[in-house]
Coordinates of C-alpha atoms and ligand atoms in Angstrom, one line a residue:
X1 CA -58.6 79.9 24.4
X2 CA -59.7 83.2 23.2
X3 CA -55.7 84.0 22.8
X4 CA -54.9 81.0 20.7
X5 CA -58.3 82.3 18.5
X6 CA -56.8 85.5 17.9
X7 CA -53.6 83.9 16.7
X8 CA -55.3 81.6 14.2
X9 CA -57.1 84.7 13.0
X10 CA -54.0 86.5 12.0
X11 CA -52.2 83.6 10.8
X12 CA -54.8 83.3 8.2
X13 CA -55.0 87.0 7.1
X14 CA -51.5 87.1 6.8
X15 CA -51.4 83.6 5.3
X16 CA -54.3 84.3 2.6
X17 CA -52.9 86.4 0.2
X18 CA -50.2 83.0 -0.5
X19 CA -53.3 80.4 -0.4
X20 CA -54.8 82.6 -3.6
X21 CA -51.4 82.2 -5.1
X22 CA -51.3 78.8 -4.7
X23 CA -54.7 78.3 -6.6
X24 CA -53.1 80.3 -9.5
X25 CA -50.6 77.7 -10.0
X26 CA -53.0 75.0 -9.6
X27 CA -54.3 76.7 -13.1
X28 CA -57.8 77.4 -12.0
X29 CA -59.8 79.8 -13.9
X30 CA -62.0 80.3 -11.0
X31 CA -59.5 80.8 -8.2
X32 CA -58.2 83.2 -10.6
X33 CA -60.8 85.6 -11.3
X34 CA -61.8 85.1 -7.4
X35 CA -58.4 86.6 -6.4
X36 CA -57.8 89.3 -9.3
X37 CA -59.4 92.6 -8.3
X38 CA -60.4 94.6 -11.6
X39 CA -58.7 97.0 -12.9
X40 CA -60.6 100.2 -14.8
X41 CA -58.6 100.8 -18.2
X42 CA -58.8 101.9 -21.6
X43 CA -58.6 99.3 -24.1
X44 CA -56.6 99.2 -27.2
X45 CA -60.2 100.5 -28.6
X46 CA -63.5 101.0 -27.4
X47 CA -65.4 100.0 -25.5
X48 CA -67.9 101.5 -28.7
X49 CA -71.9 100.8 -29.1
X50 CA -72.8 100.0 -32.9
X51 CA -75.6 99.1 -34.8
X52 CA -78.3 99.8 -32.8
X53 CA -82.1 99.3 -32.8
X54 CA -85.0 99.8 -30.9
X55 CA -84.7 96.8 -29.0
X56 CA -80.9 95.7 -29.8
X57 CA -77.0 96.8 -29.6
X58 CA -73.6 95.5 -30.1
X59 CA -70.7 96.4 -28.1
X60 CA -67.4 96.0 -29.1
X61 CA -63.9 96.7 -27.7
X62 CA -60.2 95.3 -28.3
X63 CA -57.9 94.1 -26.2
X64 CA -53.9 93.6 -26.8
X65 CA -53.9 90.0 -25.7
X66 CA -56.3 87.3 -26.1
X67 CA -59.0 87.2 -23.0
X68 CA -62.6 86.8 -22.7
X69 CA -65.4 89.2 -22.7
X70 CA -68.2 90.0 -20.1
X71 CA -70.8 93.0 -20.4
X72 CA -72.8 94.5 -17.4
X73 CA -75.7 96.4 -18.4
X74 CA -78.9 97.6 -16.9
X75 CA -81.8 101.0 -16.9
X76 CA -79.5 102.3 -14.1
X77 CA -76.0 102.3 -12.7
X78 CA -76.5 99.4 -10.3
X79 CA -76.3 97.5 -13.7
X80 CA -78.3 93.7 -13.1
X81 CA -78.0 92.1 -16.2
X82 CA -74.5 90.6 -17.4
X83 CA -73.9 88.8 -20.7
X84 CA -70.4 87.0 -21.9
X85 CA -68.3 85.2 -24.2
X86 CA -65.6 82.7 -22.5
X87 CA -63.9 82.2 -26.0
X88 CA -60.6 84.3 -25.9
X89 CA -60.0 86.8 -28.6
X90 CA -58.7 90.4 -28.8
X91 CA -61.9 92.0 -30.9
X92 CA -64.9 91.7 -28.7
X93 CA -68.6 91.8 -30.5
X94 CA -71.3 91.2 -28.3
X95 CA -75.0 92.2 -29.1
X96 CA -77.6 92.8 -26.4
X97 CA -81.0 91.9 -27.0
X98 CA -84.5 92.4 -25.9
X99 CA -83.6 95.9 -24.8
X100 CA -86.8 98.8 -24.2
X101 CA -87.1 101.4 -26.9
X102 CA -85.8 105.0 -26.9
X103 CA -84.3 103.7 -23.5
X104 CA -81.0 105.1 -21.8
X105 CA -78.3 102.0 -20.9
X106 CA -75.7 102.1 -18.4
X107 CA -72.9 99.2 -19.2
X108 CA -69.4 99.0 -18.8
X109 CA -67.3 95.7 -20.1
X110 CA -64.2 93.3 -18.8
X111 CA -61.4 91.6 -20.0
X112 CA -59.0 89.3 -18.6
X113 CA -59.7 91.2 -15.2
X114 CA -59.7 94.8 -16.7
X115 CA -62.6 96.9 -17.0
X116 CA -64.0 99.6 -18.7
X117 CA -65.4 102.8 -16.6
X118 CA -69.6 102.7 -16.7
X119 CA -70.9 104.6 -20.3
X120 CA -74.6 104.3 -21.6
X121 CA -76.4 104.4 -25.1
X122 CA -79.8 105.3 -26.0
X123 CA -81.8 102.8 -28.0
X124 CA -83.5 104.0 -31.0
X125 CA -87.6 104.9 -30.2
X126 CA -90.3 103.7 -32.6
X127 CA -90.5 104.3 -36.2
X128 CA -90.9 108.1 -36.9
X129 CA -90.7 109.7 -33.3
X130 CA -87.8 111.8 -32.8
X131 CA -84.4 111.5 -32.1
X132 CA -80.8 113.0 -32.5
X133 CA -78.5 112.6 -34.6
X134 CA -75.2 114.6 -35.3
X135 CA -73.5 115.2 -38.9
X136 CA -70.0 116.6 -39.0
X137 CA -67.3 115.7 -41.7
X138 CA -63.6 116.5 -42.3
X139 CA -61.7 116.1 -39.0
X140 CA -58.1 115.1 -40.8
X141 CA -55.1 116.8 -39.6
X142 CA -53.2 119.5 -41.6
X143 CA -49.7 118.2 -43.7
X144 CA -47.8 120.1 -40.8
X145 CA -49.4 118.0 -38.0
X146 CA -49.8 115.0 -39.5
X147 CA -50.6 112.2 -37.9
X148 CA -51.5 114.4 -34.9
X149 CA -55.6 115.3 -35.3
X150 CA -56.6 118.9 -34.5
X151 CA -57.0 119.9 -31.1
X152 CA -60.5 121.4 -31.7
X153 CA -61.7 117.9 -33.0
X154 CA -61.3 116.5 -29.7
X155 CA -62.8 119.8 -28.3
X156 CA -66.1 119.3 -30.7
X157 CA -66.0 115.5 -29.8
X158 CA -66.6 116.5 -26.3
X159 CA -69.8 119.1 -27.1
X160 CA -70.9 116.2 -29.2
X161 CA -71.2 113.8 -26.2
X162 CA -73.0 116.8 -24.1
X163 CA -75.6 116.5 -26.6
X164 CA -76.7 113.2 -25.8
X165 CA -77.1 112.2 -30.0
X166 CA -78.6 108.8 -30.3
X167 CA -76.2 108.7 -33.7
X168 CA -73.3 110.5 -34.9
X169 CA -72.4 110.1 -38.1
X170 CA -68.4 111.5 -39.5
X171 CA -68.9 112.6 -43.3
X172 CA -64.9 110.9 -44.6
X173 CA -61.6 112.9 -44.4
X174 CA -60.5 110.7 -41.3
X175 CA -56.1 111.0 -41.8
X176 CA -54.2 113.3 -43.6
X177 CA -52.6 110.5 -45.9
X178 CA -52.1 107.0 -46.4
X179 CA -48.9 105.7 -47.0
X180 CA -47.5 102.0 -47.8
X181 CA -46.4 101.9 -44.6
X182 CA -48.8 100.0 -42.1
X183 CA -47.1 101.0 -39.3
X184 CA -47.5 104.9 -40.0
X185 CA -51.0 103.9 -41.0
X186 CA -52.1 102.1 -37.9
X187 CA -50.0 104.9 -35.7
X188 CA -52.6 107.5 -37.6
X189 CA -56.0 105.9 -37.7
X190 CA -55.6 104.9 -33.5
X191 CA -54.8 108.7 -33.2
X192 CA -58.2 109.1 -34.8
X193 CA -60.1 106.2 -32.9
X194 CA -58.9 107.2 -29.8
X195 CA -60.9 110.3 -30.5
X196 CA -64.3 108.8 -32.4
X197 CA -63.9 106.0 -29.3
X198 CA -65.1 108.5 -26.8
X199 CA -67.9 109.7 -28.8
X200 CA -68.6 106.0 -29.6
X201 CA -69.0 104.9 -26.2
X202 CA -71.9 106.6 -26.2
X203 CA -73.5 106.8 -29.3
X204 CA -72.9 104.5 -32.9
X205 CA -70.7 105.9 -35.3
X206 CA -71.3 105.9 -38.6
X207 CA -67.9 106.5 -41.1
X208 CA -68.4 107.4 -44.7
X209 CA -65.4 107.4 -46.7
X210 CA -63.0 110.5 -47.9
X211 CA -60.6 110.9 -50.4
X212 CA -58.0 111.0 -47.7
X213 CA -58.8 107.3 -46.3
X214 CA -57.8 105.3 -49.3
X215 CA -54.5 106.3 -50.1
X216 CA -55.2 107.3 -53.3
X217 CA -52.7 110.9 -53.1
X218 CA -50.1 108.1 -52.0
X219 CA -50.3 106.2 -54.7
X220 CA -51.4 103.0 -53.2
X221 CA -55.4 102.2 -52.3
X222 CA -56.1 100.6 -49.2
X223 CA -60.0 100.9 -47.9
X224 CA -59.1 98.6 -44.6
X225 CA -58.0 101.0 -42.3
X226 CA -61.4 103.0 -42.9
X227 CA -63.3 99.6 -42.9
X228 CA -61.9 98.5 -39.4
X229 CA -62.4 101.8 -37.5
X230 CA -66.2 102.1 -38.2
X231 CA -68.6 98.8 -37.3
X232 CA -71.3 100.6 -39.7
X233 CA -73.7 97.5 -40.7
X234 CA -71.4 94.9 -39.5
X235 CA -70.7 94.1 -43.2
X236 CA -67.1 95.0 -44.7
X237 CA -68.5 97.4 -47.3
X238 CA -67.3 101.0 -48.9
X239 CA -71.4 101.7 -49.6
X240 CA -74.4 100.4 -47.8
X241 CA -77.8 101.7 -46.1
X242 CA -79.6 101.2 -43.0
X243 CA -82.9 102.0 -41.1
X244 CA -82.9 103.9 -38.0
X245 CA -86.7 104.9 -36.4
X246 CA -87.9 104.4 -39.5
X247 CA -85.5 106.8 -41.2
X248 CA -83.3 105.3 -44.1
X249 CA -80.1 106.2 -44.3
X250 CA -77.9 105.4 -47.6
X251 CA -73.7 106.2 -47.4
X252 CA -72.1 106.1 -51.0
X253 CA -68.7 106.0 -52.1
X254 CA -67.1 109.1 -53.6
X255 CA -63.7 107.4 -53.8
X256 CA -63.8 103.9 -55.9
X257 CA -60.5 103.2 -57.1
X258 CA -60.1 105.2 -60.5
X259 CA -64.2 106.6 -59.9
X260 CA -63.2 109.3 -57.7
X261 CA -66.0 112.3 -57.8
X262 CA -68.3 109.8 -59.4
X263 CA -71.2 107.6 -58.4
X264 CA -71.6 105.0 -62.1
X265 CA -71.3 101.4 -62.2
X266 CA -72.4 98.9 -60.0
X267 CA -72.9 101.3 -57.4
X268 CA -75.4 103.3 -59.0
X269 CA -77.3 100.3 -60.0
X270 CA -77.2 99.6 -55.8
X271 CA -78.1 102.9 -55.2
X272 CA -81.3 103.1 -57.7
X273 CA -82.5 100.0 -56.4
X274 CA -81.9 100.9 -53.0
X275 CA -84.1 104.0 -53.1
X276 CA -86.7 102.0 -55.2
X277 CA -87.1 99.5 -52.4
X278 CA -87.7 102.6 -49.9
X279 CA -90.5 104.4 -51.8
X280 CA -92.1 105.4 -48.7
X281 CA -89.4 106.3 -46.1
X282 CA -87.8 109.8 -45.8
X283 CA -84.5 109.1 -47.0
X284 CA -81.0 110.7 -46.2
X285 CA -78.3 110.4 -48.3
X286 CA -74.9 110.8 -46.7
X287 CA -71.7 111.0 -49.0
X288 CA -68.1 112.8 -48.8
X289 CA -68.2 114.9 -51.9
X290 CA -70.8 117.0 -52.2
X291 CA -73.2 117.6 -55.5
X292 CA -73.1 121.2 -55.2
X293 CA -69.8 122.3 -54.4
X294 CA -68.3 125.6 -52.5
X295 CA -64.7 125.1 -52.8
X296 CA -63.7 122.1 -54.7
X297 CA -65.8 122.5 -57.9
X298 CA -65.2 120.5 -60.6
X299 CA -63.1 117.8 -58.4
X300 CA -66.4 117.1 -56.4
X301 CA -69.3 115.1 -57.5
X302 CA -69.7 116.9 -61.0
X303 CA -66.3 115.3 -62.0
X304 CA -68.9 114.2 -65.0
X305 CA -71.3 116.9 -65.2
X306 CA -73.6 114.3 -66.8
X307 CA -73.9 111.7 -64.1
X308 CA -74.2 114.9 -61.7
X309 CA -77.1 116.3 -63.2
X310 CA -78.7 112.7 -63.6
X311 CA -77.7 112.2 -60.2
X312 CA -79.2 115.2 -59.2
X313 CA -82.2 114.4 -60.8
X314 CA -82.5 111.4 -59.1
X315 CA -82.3 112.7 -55.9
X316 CA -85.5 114.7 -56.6
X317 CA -87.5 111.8 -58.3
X318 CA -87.0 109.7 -55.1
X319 CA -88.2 112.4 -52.7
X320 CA -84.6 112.3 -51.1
X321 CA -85.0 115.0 -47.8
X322 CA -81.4 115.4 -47.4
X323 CA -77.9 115.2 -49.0
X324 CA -75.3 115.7 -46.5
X325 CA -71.7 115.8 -47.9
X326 CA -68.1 117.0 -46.3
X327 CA -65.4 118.1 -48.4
X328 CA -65.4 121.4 -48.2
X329 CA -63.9 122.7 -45.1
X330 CA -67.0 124.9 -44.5
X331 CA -70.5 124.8 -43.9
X332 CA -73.4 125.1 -46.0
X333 CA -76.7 124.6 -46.8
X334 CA -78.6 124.3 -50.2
X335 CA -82.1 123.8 -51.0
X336 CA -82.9 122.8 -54.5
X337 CA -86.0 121.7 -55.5
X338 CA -86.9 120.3 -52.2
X339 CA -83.9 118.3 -51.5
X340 CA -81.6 119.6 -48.8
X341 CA -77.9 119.4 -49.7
X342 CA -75.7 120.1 -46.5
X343 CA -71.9 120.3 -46.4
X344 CA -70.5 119.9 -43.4
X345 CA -66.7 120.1 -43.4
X346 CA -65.9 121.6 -39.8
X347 CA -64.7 119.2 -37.7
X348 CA -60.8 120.5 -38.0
X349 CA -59.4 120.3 -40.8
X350 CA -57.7 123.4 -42.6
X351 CA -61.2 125.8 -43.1
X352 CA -62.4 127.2 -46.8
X353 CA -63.4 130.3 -47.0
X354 CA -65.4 130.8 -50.3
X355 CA -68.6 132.8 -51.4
X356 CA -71.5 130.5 -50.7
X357 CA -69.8 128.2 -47.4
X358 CA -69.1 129.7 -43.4
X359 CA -65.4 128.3 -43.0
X360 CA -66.4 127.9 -38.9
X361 CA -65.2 124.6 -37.5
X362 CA -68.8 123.3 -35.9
X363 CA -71.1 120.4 -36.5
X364 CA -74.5 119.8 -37.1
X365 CA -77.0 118.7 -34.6
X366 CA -80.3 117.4 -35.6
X367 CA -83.6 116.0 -34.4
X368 CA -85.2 114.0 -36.7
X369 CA -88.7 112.5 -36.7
X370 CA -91.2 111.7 -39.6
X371 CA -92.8 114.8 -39.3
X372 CA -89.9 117.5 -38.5
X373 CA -86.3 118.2 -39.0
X374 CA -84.7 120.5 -37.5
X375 CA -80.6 121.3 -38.0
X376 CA -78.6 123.4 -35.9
X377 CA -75.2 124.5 -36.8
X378 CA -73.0 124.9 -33.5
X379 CA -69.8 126.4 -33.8
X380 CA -66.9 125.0 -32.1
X381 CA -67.2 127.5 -29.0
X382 CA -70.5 125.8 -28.6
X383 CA -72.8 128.9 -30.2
X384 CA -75.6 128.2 -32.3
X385 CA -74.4 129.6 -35.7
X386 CA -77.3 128.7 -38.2
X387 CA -80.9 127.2 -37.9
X388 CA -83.0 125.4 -40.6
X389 CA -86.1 123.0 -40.2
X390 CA -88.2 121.1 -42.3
X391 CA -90.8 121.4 -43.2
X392 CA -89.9 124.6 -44.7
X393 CA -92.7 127.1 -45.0
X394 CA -91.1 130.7 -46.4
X395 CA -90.8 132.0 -49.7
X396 CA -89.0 130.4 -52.5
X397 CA -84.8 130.3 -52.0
X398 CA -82.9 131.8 -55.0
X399 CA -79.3 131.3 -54.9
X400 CA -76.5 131.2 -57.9
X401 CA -73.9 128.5 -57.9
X402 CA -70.5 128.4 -60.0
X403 CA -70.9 132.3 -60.8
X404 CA -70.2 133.7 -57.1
X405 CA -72.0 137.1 -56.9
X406 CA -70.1 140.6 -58.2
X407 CA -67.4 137.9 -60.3
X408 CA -65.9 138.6 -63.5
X409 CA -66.9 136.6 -66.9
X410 CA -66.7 136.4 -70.5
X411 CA -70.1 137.1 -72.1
X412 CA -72.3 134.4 -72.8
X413 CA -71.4 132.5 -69.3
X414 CA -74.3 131.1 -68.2
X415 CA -75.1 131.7 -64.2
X416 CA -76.4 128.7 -62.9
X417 CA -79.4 129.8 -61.0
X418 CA -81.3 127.2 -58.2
X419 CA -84.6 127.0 -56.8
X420 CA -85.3 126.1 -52.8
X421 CA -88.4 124.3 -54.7
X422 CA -89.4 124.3 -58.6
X423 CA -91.4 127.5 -58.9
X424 CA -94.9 127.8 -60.7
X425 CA -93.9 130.8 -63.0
X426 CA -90.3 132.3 -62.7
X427 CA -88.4 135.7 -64.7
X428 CA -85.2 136.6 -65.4
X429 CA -84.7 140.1 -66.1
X430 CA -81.1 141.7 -66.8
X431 CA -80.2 145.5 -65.9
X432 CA -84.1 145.8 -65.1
X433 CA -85.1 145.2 -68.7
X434 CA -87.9 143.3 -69.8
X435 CA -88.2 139.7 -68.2
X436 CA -87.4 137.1 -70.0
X437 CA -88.7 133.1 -68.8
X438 CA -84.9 131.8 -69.6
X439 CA -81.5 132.8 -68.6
X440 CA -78.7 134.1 -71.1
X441 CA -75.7 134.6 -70.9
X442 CA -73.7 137.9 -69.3
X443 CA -75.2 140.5 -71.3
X444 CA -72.5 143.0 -73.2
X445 CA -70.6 145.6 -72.8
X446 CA -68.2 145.1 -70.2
X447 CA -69.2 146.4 -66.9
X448 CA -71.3 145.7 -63.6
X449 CA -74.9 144.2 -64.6
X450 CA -77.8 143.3 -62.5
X451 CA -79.6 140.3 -63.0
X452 CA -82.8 139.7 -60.9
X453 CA -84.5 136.4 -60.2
X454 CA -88.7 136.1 -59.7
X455 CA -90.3 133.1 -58.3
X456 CA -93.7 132.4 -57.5
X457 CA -94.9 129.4 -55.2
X458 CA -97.8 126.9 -55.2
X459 CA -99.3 129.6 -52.8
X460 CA -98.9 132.7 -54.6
X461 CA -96.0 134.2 -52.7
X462 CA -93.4 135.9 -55.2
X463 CA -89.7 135.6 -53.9
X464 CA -86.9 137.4 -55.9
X465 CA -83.3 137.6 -55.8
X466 CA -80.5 140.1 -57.1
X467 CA -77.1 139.4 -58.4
X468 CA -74.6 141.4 -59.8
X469 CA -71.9 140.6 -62.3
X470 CA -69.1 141.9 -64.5
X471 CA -68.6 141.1 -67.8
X472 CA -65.3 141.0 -69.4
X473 CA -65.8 141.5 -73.4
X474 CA -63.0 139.2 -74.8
X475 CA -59.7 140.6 -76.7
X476 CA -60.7 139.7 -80.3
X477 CA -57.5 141.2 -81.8
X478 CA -54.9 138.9 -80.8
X479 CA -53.0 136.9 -83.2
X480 CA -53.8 133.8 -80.6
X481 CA -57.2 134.0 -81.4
X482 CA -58.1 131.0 -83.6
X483 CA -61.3 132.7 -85.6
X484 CA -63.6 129.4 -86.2
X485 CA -64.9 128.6 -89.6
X486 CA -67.9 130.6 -90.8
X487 CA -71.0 129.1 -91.4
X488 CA -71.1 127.3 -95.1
X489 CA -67.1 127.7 -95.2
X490 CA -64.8 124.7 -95.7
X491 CA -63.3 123.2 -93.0
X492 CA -59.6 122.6 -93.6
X493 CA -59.7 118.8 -92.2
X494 CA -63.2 118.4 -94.6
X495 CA -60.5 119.4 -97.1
X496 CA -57.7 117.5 -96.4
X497 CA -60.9 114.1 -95.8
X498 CA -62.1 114.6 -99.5
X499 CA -58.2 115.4 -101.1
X500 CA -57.5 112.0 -99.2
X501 CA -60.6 110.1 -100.3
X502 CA -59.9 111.3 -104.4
X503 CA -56.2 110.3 -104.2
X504 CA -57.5 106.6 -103.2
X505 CA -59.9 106.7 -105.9
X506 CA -57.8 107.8 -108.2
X507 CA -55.2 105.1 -107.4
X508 CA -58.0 102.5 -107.2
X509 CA -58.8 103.4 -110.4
X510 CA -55.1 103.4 -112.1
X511 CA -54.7 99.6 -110.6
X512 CA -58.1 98.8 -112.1
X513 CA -57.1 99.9 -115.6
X514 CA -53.8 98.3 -115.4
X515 CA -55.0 94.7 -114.4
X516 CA -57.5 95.5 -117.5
X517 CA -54.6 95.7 -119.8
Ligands
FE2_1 FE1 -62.1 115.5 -49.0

């Protein structure tokens, strides 16, 4: 008896592998899944986490074919909870709710009997406690590489996922180019997803657009590539805003078709109203060019030096704290008049090297609450290359912008000279003469001259500054030199206006006479 028992038992182990086959063909679902053991692969993208909250978060992934979607998720990696959606597709959305604040999540997802290996998210914590957040910007590759990204993007994607950010957010300058051919362009923008994809596994993403994401070099304008590789608020939008832990975040568009360098239009009318209807938050305004440019001036954000300076202003009137641009492929950091304005352009692209910005490839991790912010500037060999937090409690900052220190100019150009915060009194004293309360122009002759800055604080405290230029005094001898008219002297188009205006009276007046007659 015992015999035959042992031949029944192997029959059937040999015999079982067919039975599950069989229930394949019989077209159950069940029987199917039953018999498939999972595979762990990597999607066609993802899996990513987006638009989290303190209690909520949507994963998302694509597959190649169409197949369901299941997510396991849970405080720890024996993962409990499971949620699905039977409905086959190849994008995969699916939000998870009722989740703990400021709360570390272990999930991994399947597919059609694939699945993903185990990541984890943080949820956001309550309104103004602190959390982390990375800013970096310009990752594209260089014309030589292109579509291939730079090694030392994928390098700094790593440090980023060592810091544990609950956010990261990529300041535009994704691809090199885009072209009118959607192959080239899809081949490019999953060279750069498969990089942003590791990061968001971990941590949303948050994409703001670059002049090298629409096309516009190319000839052609084509915002969907940009608009499929971020999630941002779920809506298909170029511009929009969000609130994270009470924080509120606003991404513009430097790069409208044919408003490139400029924020006019309907979108300023968003953006006015948006700040209006957060009054009370601390507000960060994330954007690709930046206001106050190192590298790239007059192609930045002061393409109209007008709607930069009203800009500006309103940046200041809304108690904005920061202003964080790419761009330029350097880093730097600006205070003027309380708000913070923070290029970022290290992520890989070819570096700048100018007279206000570091050209070090790095990013910038921050921890952000309601009452602190603190950025730190790591390089891309992981080394802490700049510190600066809020609230900020030295002595007034004095920098110059467009002028760079010890550069040449014509007399009478004006150095444009910025203030950390406005200053109760301030002078302005050239070669160490008497101080004057406004700035001229490079003083004459030609030479080296000083020009020192005072500023005093609400508290007192004095701050000053030295800069040193050379003036060049113009060649007034050349026969190129068109001498304008002196004061009281005729103009020679007022001349040729009134000779023009007498001639038709004239001629009026002979037609007159003659219908007289
Ligand atoms: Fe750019």
């Amino acid at each position: 008896m015992g015999r035959y028992l042992s031949i029944i038992i192997l029959l059937s182990l040999i015999l079982m592998p067919y039975v599950g086959g069989i229930g394949t063909h019989t077209g159950s679902i069940t029987s199917d899944v039953d018999f498939i053991v999972s595979n762990v692969v990597d999607f066609e993208r993802g899996p990513t986490v987006n638009l989290v909250t303190n209690n909520s978060a949507t994963i998302f992934w694509r597959t190649d074919t169409l197949t369901d979607a299941t997510i396991n998720y849970g405080v720890n990696t024996s993962i409990l909870e499971s949620a699905s959606n039977s409905t086959l597709d190849t994008d995969h959305l699916i939000t998870l709710n009722g989740l703990e604040m400021d709360t570390k999540y272990y999930y991994k997802v399947s597919s059609g009997g694939d699945e993903s290996e185990t990541y984890y998210f943080y949820t956001a914590p309550a309104d103004g406690e602190e959390f982390r957040l990375v800013i970096a910007g310009d990752n594209r590759p260089d014309s030589t590489v292109h579509p291939v990204q730079p090694e030392v993007f994928s390098e700094i994607a790593d440090l980023i996922i060592a810091e544990n950010p609950h956010m990261v957010i990529l300041l535009g300058d994704f691809v090199y180019q885009i072209t009118s051919s959607d192959a080239a362009n899809l081949a490019a923008w999953k060279l750069f997803t498969d990089i942003t994809d590791r990061m968001g596994h971990y941590a949303p993403v948050i994409g703001v657009i670059g002049n090298h994401d629409t096309g516009v070099s190319s000839g052609v304008y084509l915002t969907k590539y940009f608009l499929d590789a971020f999630i941002n608020t779920g809506e298909h939008t170029t511009y929009f805003s969000f609130d994270y832990a009470g924080i509120h975040f606003t991404a513009l568009d430097t790069e409208e078709e044919d408003l490139e360098g400029r924020i006019t239009g309907t979108q300023l009318d968003w953006f006015t109203q948006d700040l209006n209807e957060n009054e009370g938050k601390m507000k960060f305004v994330l954007a690709h060019r930046p206001l106050y440019s190192t590298t790239h001036i007059g192609s930045s954000l002061d393409v109209n030096p007008e709607e930069q300076a009203a800009l500006i202003a309103l940046l200041e009137e809304k108690n904005v704290t920061l202003f964080a641009a790419g761009h330029d492929h350097s880093y730097s950091r600006l205070t003027v008049n309380g708000v913070v304005h923070l290029i970022s352009g290290g992520l890989g692209a070819p570096s700048y090297s100018s007279s206000w910005g570091d050209d070090i490839f790095h990013y910038v991790m921050t921890t952000v609450s309601e009452n602190s912010v603190n950025f730190t500037v790591i390089n891309s060999d992981g080394y802490l290359h700049d510190q600066y937090i809020l609230p900020y409690d030295g002595p007034i900052e004095i920098v110059d912008r467009i002028i760079a220190n010890t550069s040449s100019k014509p007399i009478g150009t004006v150095p444009v000279i910025l203030f950390s915060e406005v200053p109760t009194t301030k002078y302005y004293s050239w070669d160490g003469v008497a101080n004057t309360t406004e700035i001229t122009g490079l003083p004459g002759p030609e030479g080296a001259h000083t020009l020192d800055v005072y500023a005093e604080n609400e508290d007192g405290v004095w701050s000053s500054a030295r800069f040193v230029f050379t003036t060049i005094v113009p060649d007034t001898g050349g026969s190129t030199t068109q001498t304008p008219p002196p004061d009281g002297g005729l103009d020679i188009m007022l001349v040729v206006g009134i000779t023009g205006i007498v001639a038709v009276i004239v001629v009026v007046g002979i037609i007159f006479k003659t219908k007289k007659r």
